[in-house]
XYZ file of C-alpha atoms in Angstrom:
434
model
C 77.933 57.115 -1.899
C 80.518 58.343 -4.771
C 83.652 60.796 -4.035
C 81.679 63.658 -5.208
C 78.808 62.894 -2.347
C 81.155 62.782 0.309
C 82.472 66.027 -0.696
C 79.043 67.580 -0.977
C 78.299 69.982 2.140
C 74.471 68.287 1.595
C 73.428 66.443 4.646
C 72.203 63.656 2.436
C 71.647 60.910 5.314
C 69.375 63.743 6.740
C 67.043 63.734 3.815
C 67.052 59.821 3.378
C 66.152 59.769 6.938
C 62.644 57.312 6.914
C 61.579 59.792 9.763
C 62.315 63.109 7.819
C 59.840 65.993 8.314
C 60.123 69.732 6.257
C 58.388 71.016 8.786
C 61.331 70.595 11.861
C 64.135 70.782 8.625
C 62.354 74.425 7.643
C 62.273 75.716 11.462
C 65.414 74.704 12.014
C 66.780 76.753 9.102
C 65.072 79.334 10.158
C 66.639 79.507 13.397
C 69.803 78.880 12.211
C 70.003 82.106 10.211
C 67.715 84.539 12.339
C 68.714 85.563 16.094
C 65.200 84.591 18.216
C 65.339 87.752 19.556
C 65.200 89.879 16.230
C 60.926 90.640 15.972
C 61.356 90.800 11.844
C 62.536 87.384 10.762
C 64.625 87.575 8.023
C 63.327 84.747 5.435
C 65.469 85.193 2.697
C 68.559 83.961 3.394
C 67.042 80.240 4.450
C 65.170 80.378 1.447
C 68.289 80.994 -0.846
C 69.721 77.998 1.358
C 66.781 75.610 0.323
C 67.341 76.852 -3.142
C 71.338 76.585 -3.029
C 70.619 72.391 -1.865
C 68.351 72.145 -4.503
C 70.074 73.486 -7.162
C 73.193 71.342 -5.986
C 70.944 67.965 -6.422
C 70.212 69.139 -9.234
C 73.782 69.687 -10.838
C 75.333 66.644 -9.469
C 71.350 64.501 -10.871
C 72.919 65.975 -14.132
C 76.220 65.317 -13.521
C 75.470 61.587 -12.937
C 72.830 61.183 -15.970
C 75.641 62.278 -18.254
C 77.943 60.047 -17.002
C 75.600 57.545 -17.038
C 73.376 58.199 -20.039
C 75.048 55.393 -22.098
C 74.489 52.550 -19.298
C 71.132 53.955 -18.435
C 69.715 53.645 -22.662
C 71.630 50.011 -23.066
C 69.555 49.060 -19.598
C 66.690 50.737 -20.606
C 66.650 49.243 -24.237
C 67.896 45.742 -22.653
C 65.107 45.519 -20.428
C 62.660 46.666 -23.661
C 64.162 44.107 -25.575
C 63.322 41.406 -22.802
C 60.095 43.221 -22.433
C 59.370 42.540 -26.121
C 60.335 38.780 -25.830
C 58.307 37.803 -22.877
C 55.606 39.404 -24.824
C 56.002 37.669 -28.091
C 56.345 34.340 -25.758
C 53.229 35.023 -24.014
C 51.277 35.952 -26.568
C 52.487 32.575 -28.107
C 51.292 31.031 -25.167
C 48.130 32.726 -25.603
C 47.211 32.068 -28.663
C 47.672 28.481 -28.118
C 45.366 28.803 -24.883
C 43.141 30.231 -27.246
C 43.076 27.682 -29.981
C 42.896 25.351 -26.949
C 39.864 26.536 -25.652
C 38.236 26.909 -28.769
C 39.442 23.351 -29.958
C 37.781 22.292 -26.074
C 34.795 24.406 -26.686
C 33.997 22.261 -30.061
C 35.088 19.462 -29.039
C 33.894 19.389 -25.585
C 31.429 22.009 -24.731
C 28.919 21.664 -28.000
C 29.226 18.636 -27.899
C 28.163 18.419 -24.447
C 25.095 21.001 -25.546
C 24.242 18.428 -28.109
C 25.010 15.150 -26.029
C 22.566 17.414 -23.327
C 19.747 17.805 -25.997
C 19.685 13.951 -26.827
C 19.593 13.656 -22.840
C 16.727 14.970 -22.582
C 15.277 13.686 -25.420
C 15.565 10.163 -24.289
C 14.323 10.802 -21.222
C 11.279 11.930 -22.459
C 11.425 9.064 -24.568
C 11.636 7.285 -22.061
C 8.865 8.876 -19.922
C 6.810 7.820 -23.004
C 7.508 4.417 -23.385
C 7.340 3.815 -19.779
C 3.799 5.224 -19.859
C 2.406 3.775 -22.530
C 4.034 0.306 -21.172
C 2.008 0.909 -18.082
C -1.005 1.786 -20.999
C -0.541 -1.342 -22.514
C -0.438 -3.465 -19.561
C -3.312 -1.761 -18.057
C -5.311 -2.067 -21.311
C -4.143 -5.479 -21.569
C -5.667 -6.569 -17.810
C -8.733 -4.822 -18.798
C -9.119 -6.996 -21.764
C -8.648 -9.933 -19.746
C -11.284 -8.558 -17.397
C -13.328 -8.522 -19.662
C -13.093 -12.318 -21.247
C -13.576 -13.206 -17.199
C -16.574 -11.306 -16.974
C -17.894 -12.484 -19.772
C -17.112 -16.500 -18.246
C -18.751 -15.088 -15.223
C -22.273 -13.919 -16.696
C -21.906 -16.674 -19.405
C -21.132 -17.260 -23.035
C -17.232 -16.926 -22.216
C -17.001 -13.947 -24.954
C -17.380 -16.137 -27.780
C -21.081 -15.005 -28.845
C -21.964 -19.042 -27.176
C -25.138 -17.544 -25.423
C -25.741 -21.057 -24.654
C -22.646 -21.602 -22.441
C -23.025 -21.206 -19.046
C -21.578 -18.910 -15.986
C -18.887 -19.936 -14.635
C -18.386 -18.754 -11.005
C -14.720 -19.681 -10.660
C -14.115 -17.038 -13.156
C -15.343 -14.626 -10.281
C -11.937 -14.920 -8.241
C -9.993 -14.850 -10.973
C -11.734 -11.534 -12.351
C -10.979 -9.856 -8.832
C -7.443 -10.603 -8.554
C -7.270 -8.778 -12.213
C -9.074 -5.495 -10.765
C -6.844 -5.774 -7.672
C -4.308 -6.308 -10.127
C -5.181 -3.028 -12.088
C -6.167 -0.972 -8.922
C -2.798 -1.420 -7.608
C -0.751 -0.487 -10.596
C -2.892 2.454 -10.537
C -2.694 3.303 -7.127
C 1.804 3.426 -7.746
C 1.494 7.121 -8.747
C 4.153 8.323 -6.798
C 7.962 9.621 -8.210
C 9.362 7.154 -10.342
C 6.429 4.529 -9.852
C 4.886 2.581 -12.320
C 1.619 4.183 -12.376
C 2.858 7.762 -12.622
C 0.875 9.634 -14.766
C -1.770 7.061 -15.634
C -4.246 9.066 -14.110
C -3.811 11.762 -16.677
C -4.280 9.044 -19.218
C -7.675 9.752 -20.984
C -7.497 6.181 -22.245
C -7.112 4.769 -18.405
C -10.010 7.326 -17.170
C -12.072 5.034 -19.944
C -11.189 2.031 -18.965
C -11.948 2.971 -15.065
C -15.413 3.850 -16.251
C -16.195 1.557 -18.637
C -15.031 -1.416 -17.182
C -13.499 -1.728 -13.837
C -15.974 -0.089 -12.021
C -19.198 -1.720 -13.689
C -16.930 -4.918 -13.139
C -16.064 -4.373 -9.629
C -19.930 -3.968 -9.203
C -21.172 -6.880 -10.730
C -18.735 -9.157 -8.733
C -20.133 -7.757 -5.630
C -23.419 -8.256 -6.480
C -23.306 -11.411 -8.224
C -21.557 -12.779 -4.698
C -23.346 -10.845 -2.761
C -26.878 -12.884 -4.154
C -24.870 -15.681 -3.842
C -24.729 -15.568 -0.554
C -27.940 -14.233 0.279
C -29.225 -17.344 -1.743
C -26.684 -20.032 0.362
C -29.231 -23.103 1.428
C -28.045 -26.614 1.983
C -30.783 -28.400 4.495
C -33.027 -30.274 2.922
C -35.330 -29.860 6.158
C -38.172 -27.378 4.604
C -37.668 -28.722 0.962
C -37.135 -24.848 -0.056
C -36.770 -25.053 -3.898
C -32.866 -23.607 -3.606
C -31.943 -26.443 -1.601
C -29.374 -29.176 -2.973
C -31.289 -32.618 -3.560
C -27.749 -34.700 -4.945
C -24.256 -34.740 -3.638
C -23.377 -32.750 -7.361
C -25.835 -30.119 -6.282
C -24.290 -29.916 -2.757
C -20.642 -29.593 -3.966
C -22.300 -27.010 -6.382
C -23.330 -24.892 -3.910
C -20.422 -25.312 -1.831
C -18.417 -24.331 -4.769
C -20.389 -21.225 -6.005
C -20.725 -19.742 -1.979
C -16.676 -20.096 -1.794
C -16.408 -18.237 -4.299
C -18.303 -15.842 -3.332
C -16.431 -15.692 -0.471
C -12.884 -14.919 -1.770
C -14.704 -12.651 -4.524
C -15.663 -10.073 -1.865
C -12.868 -10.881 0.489
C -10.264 -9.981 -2.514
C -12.260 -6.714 -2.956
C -12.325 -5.912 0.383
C -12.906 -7.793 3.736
C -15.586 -5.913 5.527
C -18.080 -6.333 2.076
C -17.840 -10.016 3.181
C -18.311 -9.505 6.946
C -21.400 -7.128 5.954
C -22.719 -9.506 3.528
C -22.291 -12.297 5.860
C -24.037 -9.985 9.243
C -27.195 -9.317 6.536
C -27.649 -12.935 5.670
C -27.602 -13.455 9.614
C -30.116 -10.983 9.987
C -32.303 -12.250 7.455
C -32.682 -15.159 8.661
C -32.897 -13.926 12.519
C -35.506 -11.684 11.225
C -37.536 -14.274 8.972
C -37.548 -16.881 12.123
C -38.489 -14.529 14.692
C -41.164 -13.188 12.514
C -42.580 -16.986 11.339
C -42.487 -17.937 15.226
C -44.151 -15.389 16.704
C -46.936 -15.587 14.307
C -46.861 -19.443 14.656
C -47.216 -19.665 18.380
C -50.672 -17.255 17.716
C -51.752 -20.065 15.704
C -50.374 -23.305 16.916
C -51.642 -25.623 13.933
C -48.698 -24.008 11.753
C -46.299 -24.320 14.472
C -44.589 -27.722 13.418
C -44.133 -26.140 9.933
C -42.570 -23.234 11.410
C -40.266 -24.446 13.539
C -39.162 -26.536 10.603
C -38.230 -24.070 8.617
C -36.323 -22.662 11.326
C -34.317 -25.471 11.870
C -33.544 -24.919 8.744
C -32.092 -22.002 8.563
C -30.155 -22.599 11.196
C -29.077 -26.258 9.633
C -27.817 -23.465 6.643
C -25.828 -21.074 9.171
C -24.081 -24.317 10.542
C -23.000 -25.103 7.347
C -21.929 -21.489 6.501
C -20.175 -21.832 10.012
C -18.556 -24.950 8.462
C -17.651 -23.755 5.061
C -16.034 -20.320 6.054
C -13.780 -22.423 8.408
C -12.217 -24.617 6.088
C -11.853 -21.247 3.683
C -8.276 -19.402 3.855
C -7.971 -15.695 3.169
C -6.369 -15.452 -0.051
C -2.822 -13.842 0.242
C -3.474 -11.163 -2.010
C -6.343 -9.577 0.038
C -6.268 -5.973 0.894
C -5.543 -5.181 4.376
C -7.843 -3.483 6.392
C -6.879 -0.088 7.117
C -7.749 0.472 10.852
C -4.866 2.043 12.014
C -3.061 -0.923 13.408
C -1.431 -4.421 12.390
C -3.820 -7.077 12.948
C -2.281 -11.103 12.763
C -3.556 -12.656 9.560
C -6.728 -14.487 10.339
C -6.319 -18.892 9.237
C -9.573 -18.730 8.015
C -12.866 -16.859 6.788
C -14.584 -17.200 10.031
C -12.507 -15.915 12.649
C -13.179 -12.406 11.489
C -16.598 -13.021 11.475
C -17.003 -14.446 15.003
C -14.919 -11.756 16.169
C -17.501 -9.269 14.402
C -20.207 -10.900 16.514
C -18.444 -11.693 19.494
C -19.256 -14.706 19.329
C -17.331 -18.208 19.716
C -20.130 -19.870 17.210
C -22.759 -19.176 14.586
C -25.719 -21.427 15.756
C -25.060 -20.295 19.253
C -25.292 -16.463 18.527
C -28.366 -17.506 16.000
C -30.356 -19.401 18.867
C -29.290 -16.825 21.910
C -30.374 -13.487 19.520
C -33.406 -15.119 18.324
C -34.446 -16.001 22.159
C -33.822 -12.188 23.186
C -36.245 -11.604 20.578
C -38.559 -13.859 21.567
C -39.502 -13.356 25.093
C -41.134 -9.688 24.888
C -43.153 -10.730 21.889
C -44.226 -14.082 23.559
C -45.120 -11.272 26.769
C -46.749 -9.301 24.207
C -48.750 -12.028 22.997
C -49.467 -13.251 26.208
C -50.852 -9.785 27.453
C -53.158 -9.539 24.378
C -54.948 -12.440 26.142
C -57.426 -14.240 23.983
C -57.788 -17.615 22.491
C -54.401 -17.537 21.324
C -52.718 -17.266 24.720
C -55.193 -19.484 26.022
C -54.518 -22.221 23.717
C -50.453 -21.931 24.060
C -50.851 -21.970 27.880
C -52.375 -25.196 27.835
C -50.232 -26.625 25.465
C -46.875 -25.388 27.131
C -45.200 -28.946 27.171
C -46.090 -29.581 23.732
C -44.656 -26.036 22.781
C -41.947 -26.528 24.739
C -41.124 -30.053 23.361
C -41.164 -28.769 20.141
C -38.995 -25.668 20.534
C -36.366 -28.034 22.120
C -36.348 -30.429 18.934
C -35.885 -27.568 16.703
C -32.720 -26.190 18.532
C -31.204 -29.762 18.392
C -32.581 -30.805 14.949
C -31.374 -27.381 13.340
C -27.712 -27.579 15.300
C -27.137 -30.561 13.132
C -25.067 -30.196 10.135
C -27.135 -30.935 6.844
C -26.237 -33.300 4.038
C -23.060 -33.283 2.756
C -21.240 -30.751 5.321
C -18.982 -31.618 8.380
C -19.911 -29.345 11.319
C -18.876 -28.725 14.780
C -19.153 -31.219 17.360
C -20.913 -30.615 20.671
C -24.262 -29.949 22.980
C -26.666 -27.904 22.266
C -28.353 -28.442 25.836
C -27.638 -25.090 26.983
C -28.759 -23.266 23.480
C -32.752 -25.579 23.735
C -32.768 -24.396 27.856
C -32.196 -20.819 26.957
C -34.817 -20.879 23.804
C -37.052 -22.874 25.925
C -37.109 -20.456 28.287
C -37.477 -17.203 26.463
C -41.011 -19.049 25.096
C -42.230 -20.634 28.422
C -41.370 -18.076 30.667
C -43.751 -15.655 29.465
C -46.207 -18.332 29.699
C -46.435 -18.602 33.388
C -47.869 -21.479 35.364
């Protein structure tokens, strides 16, 4: 505080006081110039005191500005002056900030934009030539379906109508449609058969080719095997007469085998339970009429032992066959261990440990009620088989053992058949009574 502030009568470390109220300053001026007992307060005089102080600050606020003016406009115009220089500098600053910016948003930022665009044009690009890779290679498999098919059903596709089918061509036209199938079954994300589906082209070539393909190869190997015959016992016009014709047909049933395991595994278990049936069917039929008319009987039971001469070699055949490794898996819900060889799944299909035996035990659970039957029709018929019981039953025996045997040309199982005669035997004569 200055010589002249200590002199002041102004109590000015009252007013500076942080906890300074007018309210307690005004009452206690009031007070100070009234007596509390007086009833009309006298408001004057503390007002002229208020007005006194405040015209005192405001002499000695004058009395310091004009000693102070000078230092207080060189300040004041020092501090504009510094003012005015950090202003030019920033706005330096800013301007090269600015040309900054827009020197980064050329240089960087478009082209960024533009490097962006080309992005994205590539990819597409790239979305293209990835699909019409997958096109191509698709087209390219169907082409080469085609030439196979055309080896399979003859002429080879070189107009040679002359030249003739060639069954091995069969496998190799199934692992092309697998081939095809699975690239278009990769349609996920990212895959190679994304999109293909939307392909008109590929909806063609589905139509047009791998389906009518797909269907000929399981037809073609589906007569195959319906057709399989390799005893010579009944001298049936499809059986082999040379060793050529035997490995032939050996050749042509395996593969039809792999054909319709490649396209899928239960189309050969099916096709292998119907030719079963057939001949089930055909001997149970042939025998029952045969033992109404015994005269044929011989002949019948021939032609039974043939067929079941064929199933031993089927047995025989489908055990020396592997499962190719590129053979769908069969979607029941659960790993399975890889068969070693077409006929496991088939005896497991049957429940069976062996062809010939299931062929001779279902045929004799045929037998007996329509031997019963026959028998209960009475007549010269059941007459004639009742007294010729040995002879019938002599005969049925030989045919289990002669048709057990493995034909011509094939290697089959080893073993008795003792059990398989007793219980055919006995499904005949024990209907027949004593």
């Amino acid at each position: 505080m200055t010589e002249s502030e200590g002199q002041s009568y102004i109590d000015y470390d009252n007013f500076l006081d942080p906890d300074f109220s007018p309210t307690p300053f005004a009452n206690s001026l009031v007070i100070a110039t009234n007596n509390p007992s007086d009833t009309p307060i006298d408001l004057s005089t503390p007002l002229s005191r208020v007005l006194f102080d405040i015209q005192e600050i405001d002499t000695h606020i004058h009395t310091l500005t004009t000693k102070s003016a000078i230092p207080l406009l060189t300040h004041t115009r020092d501090q504009a002056d510094a003012g005015q220089r950090i202003v030019a500098e920033v706005e330096a600053h800013v301007a090269s900030l600015t040309d900054g910016y827009q020197r980064l948003q050329k240089e960087v930022i478009q082209r960024y934009e533009e490097a962006d665009e080309v992005r994205i044009a590539v990819e597409r690009l790239w979305e293209t030539v990835r699909i019409g890779r997958s096109v191509a290679r698709c087209l390219t498999l169907g082409r080469q379906l085609e030439a196979q098919m055309a080896e399979v059903v003859g002429g080879g596709g070189s107009g040679d109508s002359t030249k003739k089918e060639d069954h091995r061509a069969m496998t190799g036209a199934s692992n092309t449609l697998l081939t095809i199938r699975h690239l278009l079954s990769l349609s996920g994300p990212g895959e190679e058969g994304e999109q293909l589906s939307k392909i008109n082209l590929i909806t063609y070539l589905q139509n047009s080719v791998l389906t009518p393909s797909e269907t000929s190869l399981r037809n073609r190997a589906q007569q195959m095997i319906r057709e399989f015959s390799m005893s010579s016992l009944a001298l049936s016009s499809g059986a082999p007469t040379t060793y050529a014709q035997s490995e032939e047909t050996k050749s042509r049933t395996t593969s039809a085998f792999l054909t319709l395991q490649l396209l899928n595994p239960r189309l050969l278990i099916a096709a292998l339970q119907a030719y079963l049936r057939t001949s089930l069917t055909s001997s149970l039929a042939s025998i029952t009429r045969a033992l109404g008319n015994l005269p044929t009987l011989d002949r019948t039971l021939l032609e039974v032992s043939a067929r079941c001469q064929n199933i031993v070699a089927l047995e025989s055949l489908l055990n020396t066959i592997k499962p190719p490794s590129t053979a769908p898996p069969e979607s029941n819900g659960h790993s399975e261990e890889p068969a070693g060889n077409l006929l496991e799944p088939l005896l497991a299909a049957l429940d069976t440990s062996s062809l010939p035996s299931f062929f001779w035990r279902s045929l004799a659970e045929g037998l007996g009620p329509r031997v019963a039957a026959l028998m209960a029709k009475g007549g010269v018929s059941a007459r004639t088989l009742k007294t010729q019981k040995e002879r019938v039953k002599d005969s049925i025996r030989e045919c289990v053992l002669r048709g057990s045997q493995s034909p011509g040309g094939i290697k089959g199982r080893a073993g008795s058949w003792e059990r398989e005669a007793a219980v055919m035997v006995g499904s005949v004569i024990g209907s027949l009574g004593r």
